[in-house]
CSV table of C-alpha atoms in Angstrom, one decimal:
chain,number,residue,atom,x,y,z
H,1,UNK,CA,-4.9,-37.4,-29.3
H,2,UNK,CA,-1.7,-35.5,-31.2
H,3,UNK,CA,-4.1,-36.0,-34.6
H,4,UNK,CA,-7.1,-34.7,-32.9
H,5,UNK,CA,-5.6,-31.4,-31.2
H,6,UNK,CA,-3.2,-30.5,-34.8
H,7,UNK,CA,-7.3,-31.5,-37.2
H,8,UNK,CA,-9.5,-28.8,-34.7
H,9,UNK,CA,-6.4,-26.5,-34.4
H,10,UNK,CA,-6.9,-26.2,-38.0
H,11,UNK,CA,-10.4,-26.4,-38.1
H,12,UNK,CA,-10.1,-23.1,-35.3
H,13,UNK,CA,-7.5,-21.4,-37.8
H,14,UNK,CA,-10.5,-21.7,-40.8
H,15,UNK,CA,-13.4,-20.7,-38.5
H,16,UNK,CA,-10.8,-17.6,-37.7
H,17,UNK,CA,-10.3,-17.0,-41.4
H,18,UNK,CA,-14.2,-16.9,-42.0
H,19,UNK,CA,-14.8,-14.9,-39.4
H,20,UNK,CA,-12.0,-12.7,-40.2
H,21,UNK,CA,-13.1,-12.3,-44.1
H,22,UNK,CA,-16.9,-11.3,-43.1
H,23,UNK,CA,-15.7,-8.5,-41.0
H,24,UNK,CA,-13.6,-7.5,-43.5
H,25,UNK,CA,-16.1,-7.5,-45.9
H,26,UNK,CA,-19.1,-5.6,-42.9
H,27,UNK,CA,-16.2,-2.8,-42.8
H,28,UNK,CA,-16.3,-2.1,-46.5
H,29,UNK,CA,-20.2,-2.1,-47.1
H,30,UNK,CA,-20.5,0.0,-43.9
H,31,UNK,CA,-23.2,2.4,-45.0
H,32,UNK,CA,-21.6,5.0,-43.4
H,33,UNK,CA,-18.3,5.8,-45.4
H,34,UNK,CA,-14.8,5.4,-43.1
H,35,UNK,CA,-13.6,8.4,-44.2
H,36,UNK,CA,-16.6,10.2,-42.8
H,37,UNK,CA,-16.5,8.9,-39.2
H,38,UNK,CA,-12.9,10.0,-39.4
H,39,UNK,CA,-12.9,13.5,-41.0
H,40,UNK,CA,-16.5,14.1,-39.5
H,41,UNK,CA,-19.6,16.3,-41.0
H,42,UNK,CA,-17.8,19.2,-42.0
H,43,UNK,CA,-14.8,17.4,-44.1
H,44,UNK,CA,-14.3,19.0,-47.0
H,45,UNK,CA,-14.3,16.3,-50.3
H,46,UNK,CA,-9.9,17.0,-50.7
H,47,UNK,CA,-9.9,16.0,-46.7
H,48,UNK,CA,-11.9,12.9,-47.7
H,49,UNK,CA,-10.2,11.6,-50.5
H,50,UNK,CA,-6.7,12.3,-48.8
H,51,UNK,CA,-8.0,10.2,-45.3
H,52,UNK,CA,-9.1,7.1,-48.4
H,53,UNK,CA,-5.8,7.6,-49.0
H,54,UNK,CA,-4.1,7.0,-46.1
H,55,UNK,CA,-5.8,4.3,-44.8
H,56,UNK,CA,-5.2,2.3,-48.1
H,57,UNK,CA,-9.0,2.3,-49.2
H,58,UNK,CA,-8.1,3.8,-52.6
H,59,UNK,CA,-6.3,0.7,-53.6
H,60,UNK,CA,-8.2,-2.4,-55.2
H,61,UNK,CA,-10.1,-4.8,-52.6
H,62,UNK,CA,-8.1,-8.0,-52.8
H,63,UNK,CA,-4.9,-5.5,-52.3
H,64,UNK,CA,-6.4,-4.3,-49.2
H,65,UNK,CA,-7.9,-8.0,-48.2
H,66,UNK,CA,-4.0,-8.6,-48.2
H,67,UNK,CA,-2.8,-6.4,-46.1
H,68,UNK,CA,-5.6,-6.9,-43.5
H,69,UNK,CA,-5.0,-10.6,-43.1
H,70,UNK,CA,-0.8,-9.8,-42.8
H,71,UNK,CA,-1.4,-7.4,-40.1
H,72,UNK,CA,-4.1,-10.2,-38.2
H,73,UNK,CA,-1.2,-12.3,-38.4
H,74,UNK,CA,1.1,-10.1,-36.8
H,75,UNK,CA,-1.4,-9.0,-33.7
H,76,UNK,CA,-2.0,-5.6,-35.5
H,77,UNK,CA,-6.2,-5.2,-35.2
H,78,UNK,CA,-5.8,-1.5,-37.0
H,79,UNK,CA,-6.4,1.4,-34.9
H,80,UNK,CA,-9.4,3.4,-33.4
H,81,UNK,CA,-11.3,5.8,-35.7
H,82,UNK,CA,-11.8,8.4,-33.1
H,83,UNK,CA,-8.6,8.5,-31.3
H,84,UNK,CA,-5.7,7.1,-33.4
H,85,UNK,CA,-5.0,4.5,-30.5
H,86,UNK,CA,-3.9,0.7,-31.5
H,87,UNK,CA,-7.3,-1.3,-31.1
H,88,UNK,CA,-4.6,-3.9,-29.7
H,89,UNK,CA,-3.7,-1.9,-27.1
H,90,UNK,CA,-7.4,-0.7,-26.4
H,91,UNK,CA,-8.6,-4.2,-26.2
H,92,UNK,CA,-5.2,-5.1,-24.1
H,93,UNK,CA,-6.2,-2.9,-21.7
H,94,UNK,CA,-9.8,-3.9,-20.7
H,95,UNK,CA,-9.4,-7.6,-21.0
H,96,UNK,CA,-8.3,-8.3,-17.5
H,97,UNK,CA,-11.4,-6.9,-16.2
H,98,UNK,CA,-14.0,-8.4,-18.6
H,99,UNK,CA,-11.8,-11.9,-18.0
H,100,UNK,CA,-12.1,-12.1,-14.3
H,101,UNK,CA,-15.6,-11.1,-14.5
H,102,UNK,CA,-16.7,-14.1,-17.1
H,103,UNK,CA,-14.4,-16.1,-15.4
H,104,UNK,CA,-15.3,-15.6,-11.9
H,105,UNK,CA,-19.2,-15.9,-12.8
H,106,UNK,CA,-18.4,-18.8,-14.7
H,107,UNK,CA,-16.7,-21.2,-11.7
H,108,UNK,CA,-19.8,-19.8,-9.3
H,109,UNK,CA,-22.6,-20.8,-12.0
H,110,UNK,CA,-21.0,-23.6,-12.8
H,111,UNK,CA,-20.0,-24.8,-9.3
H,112,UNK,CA,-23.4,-24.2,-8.2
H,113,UNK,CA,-25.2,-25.2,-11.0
H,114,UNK,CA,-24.1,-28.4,-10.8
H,115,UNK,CA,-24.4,-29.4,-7.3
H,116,UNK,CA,-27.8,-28.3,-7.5
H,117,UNK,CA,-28.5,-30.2,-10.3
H,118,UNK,CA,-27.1,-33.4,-8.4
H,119,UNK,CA,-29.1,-32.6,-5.8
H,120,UNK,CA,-32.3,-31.8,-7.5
H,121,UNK,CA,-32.1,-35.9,-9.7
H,122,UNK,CA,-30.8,-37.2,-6.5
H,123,UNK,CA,-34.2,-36.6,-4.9
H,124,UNK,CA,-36.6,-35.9,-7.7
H,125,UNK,CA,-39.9,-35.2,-7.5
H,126,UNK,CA,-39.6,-34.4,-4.1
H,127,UNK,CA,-39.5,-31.3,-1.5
H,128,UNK,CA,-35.3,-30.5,-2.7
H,129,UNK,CA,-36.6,-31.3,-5.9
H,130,UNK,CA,-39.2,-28.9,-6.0
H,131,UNK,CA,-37.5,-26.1,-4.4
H,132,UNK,CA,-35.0,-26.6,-7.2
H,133,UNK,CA,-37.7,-25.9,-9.6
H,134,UNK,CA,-38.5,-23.1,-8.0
H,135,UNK,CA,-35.5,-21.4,-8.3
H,136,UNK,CA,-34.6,-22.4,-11.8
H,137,UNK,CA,-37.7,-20.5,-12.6
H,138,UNK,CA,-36.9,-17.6,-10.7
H,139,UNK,CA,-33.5,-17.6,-12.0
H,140,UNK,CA,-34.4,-18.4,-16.5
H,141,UNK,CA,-37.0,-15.5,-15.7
H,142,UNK,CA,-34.5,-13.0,-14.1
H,143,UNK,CA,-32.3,-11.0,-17.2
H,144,UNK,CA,-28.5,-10.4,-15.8
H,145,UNK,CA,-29.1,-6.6,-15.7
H,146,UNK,CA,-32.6,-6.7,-13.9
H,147,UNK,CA,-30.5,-8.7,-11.3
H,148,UNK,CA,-27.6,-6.4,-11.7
H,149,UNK,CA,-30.2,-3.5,-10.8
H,150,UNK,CA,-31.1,-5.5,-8.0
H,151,UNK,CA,-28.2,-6.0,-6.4
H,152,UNK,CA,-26.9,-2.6,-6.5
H,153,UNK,CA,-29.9,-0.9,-5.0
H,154,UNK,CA,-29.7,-3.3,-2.0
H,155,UNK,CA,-26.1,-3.3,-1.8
H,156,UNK,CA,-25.5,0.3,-2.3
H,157,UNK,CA,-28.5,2.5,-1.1
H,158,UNK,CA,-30.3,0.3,1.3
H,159,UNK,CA,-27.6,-1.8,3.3
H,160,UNK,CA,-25.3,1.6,2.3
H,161,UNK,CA,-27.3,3.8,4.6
H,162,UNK,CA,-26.9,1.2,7.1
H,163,UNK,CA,-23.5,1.6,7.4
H,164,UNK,CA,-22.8,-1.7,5.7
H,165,UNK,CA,-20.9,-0.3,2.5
H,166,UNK,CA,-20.3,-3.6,0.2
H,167,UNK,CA,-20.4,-1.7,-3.0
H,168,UNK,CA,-18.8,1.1,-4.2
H,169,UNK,CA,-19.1,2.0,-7.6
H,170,UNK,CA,-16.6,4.7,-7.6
H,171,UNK,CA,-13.0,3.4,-7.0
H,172,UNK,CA,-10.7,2.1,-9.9
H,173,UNK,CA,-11.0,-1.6,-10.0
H,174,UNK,CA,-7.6,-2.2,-8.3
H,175,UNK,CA,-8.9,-0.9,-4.8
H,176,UNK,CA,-11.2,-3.0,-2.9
H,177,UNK,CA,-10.8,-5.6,-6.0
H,178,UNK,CA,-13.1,-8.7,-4.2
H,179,UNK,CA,-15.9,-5.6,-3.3
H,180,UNK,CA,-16.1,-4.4,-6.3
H,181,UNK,CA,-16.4,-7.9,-7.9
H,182,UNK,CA,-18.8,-10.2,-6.4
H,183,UNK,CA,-22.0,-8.5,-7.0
H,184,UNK,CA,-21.3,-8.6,-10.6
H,185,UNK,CA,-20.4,-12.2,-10.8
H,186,UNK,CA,-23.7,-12.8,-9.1
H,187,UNK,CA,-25.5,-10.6,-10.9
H,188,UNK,CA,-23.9,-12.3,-14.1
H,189,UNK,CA,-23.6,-16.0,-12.5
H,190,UNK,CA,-27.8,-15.9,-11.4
H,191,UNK,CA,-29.5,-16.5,-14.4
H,192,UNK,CA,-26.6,-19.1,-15.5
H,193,UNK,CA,-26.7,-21.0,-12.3
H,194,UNK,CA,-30.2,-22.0,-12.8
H,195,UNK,CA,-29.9,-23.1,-16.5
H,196,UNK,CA,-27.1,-25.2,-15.2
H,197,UNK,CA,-29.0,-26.6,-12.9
H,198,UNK,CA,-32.1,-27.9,-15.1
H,199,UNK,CA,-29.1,-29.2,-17.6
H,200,UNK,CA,-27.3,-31.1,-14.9
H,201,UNK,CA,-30.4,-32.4,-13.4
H,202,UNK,CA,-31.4,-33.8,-16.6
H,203,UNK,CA,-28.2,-35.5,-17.9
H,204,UNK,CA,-28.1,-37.3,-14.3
H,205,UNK,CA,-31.3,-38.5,-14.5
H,206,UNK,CA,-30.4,-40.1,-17.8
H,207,UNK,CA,-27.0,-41.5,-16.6
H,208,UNK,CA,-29.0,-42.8,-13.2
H,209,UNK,CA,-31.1,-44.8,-15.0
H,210,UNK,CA,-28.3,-46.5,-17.3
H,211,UNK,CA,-27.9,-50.4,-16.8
H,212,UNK,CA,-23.9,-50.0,-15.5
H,213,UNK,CA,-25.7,-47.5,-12.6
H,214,UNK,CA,-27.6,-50.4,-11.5
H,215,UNK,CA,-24.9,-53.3,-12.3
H,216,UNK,CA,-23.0,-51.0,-9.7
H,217,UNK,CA,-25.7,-50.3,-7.1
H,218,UNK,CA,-25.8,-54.6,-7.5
H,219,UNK,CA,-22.6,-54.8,-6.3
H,220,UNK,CA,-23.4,-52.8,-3.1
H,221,UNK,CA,-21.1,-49.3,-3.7
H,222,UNK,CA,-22.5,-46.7,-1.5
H,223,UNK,CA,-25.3,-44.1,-3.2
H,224,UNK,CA,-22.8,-41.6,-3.6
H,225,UNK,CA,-19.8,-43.6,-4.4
H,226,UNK,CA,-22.7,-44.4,-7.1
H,227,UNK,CA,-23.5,-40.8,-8.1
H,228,UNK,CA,-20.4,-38.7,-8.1
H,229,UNK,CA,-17.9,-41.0,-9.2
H,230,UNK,CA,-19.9,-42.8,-11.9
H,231,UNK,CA,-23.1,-41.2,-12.4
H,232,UNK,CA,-21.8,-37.2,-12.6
H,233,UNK,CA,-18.6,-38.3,-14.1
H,234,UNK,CA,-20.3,-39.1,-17.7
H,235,UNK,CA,-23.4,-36.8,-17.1
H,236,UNK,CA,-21.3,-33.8,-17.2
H,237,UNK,CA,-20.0,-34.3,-20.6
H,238,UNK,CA,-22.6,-32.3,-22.2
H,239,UNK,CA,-22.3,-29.6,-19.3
H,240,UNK,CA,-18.8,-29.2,-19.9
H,241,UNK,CA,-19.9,-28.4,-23.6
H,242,UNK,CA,-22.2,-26.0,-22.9
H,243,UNK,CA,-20.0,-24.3,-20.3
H,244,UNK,CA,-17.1,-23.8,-23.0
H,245,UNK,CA,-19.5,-22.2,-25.2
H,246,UNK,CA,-21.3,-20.1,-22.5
H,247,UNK,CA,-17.5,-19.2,-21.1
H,248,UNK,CA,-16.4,-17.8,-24.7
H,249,UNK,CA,-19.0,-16.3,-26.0
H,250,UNK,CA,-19.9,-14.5,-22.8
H,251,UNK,CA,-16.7,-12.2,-22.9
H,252,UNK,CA,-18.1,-10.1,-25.3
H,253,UNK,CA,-21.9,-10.5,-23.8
H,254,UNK,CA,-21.1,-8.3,-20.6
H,255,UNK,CA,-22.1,-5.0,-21.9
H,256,UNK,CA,-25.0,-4.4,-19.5
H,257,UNK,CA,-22.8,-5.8,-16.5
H,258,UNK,CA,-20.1,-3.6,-16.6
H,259,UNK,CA,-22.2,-0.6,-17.4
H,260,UNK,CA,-24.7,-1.6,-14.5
H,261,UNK,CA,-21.4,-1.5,-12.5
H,262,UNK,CA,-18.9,0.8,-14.1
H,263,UNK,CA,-16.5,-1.8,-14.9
H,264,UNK,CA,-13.9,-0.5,-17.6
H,265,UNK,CA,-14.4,-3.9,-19.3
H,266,UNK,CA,-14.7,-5.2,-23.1
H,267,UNK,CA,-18.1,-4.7,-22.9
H,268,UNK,CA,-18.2,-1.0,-22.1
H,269,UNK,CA,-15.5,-0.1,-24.9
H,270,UNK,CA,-18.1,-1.8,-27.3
H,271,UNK,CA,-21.2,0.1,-26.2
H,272,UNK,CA,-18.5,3.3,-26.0
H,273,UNK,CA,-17.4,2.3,-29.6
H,274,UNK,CA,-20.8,1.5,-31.1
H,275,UNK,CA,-21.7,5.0,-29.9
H,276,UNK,CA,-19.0,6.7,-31.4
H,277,UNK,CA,-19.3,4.5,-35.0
H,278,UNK,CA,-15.6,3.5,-34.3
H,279,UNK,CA,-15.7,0.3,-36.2
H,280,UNK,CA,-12.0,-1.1,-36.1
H,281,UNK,CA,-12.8,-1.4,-32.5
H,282,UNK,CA,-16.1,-3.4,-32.6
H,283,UNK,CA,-14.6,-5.6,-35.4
H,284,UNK,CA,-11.2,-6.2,-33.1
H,285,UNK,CA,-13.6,-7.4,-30.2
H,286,UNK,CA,-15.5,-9.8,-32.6
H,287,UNK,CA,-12.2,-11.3,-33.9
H,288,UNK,CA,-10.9,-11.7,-30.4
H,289,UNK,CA,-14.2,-13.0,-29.0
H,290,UNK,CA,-14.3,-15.4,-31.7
H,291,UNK,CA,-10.7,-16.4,-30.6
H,292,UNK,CA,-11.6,-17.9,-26.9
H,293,UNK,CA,-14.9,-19.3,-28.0
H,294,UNK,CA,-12.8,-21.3,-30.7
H,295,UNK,CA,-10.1,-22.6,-27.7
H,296,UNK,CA,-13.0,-22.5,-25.5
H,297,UNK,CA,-14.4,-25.2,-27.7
H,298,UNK,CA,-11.3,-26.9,-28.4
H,299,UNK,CA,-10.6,-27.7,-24.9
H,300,UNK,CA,-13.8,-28.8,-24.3
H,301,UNK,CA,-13.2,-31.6,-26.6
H,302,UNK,CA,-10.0,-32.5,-25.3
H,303,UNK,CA,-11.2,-32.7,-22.0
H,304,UNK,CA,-14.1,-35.4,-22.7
H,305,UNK,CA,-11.5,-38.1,-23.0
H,306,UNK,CA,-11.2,-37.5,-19.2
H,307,UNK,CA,-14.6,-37.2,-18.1
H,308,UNK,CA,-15.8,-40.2,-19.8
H,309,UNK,CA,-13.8,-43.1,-21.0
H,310,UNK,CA,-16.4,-44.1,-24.0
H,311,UNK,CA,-15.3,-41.3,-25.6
H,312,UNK,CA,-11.9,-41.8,-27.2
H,313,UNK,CA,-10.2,-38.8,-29.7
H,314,UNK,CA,-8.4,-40.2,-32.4
């Protein structure tokens, strides 16, 4: 197990490298200059060459390569174009929000993804079956921000003329923190819950029909002594994996979520930074998105060893 964590901690420090190395390499054949976005349209040329300058881009590529990596090592992501600010800081300072948001979607999709998967191979091809169907079509053909949408017309306009005031898209996110929250982890979770759904139903009808499922349905173990301890112990291997991937990559995927709902998240400093052409930003929230969906990964793999014993790390 030691062997395995120390090989993929490597492998995560490479994939950083990589990823690290094209951004570097995006921020120099940026078709719009650096020193332009900083000094703006009406820089003289003395103004330009003395912001190259100062930022080091006068000096010979492999120089500046250098100094990039040293200051990755260090926790030092540059700072903002359009305000001076650390993009550490910046990023710092929205994380919270964009984490509890991924992370809070992610236990309800994957909660009930997965029971209604069980229940959907537990009686397929029938009514529960079907109905399941249903819904995993409704939910693969409903975008997160058309549900988003949704939820916030009903929740704020409609039910909010009724006197039932769920959502309030005004307050910072500290006041009324569990208000403010779960319409956009449904909104976010929807779409997710049903994928999850048509994944777990399909690994369980695989496992169901392997011969140790019926060597212990033989030996008289109740149905769901049957199911849940041996059946959706191994067929949630796979929905672990996706799950870890979904759960990483998603923090910087919540753009239209947190606009939807004004969230001060990741997602809105990216589409505020992609506006603005502030590009240390946007490469800062790659680097660190690319960070949790390498642990992500990582302790995905660690954690088959405990959902099913056939799979042994070495």
């Amino acid at each position: 197990m030691l062997r395995f964590v120390i090989r993929r901690l490597l492998y995560a420090v490479l994939v950083l490298l990589l990823v690290s190395t094209l951004v570097f390499v995006f921020l120099h054949v940026s078709p719009v200059p650096v020193e332009r976005v900083i000094g703006g349209p009406r820089a003289t040329t003395d103004t330009l060459v003395q912001i190259r300058r100062n930022l080091g881009l006068d000096q010979p590529a492999i120089v500046q390569y250098g100094q990039w990596l040293g200051r990755l090592v260090r926790g030092d992501l540059g700072d903002s174009y359009v305000n001076g600010t650390s993009v550490t800081s910046l990023i710092a300072d929205r994380l919270p929000t964009t984490l509890w948001l991924v992370f809070g979607a992610g236990i309800i999709w994957f909660v009930g993804g997965v029971a209604t998967g069980v229940f959907s191979a537990t009686r397929a091809r029938g009514l529960g079956d079907r109905v399941a169907t249903v819904f995993v079509l409704l939910g693969l053909s409903t975008p997160p921000f058309v549900m988003a949408l949704v939820l916030l017309y009903l929740f704020s306009t409609r039910l909010g003329d009724a006197g039932v005031h769920v959502f309030e898209a005004g307050p910072p996110l500290q006041e009324h923190f569990w208000r403010r929250m779960v319409l956009p982890w449904i909104a976010l979770a929807f779409l997710m819950v049903a994928t999850y759904t048509r994944l777990t139903r399909g690994a369980m009808l695989d496992v169901l029909g392997e011969d140790y499922i019926r060597t212990a349905r033989a030996k008289g173990l109740s149905e769901r002594r049957v199911v849940y301890r041996h059946g959706l112990r191994s067929a949630l291997t796979p929905v672990v994996t996706q799950f870890g991937i979904d759960l990483g990559a998603l923090i910087g995927s919540t753009i239209v979520t947190e606009k939807v709902f004004g969230l001060q998240g990741v997602g809105q400093l990216v589409y505020q930074s992609i506006a603005l052409g502030d590009t240390p930003v946007i490469i800062g929230v790659t680097l660190v998105v690319t960070f949790f969906v390498v642990v992500a990964n990582l302790l995905v793999d660690i954690g088959y060893s405990f959902l099913d014993p056939r799979v042994r790390l070495s």
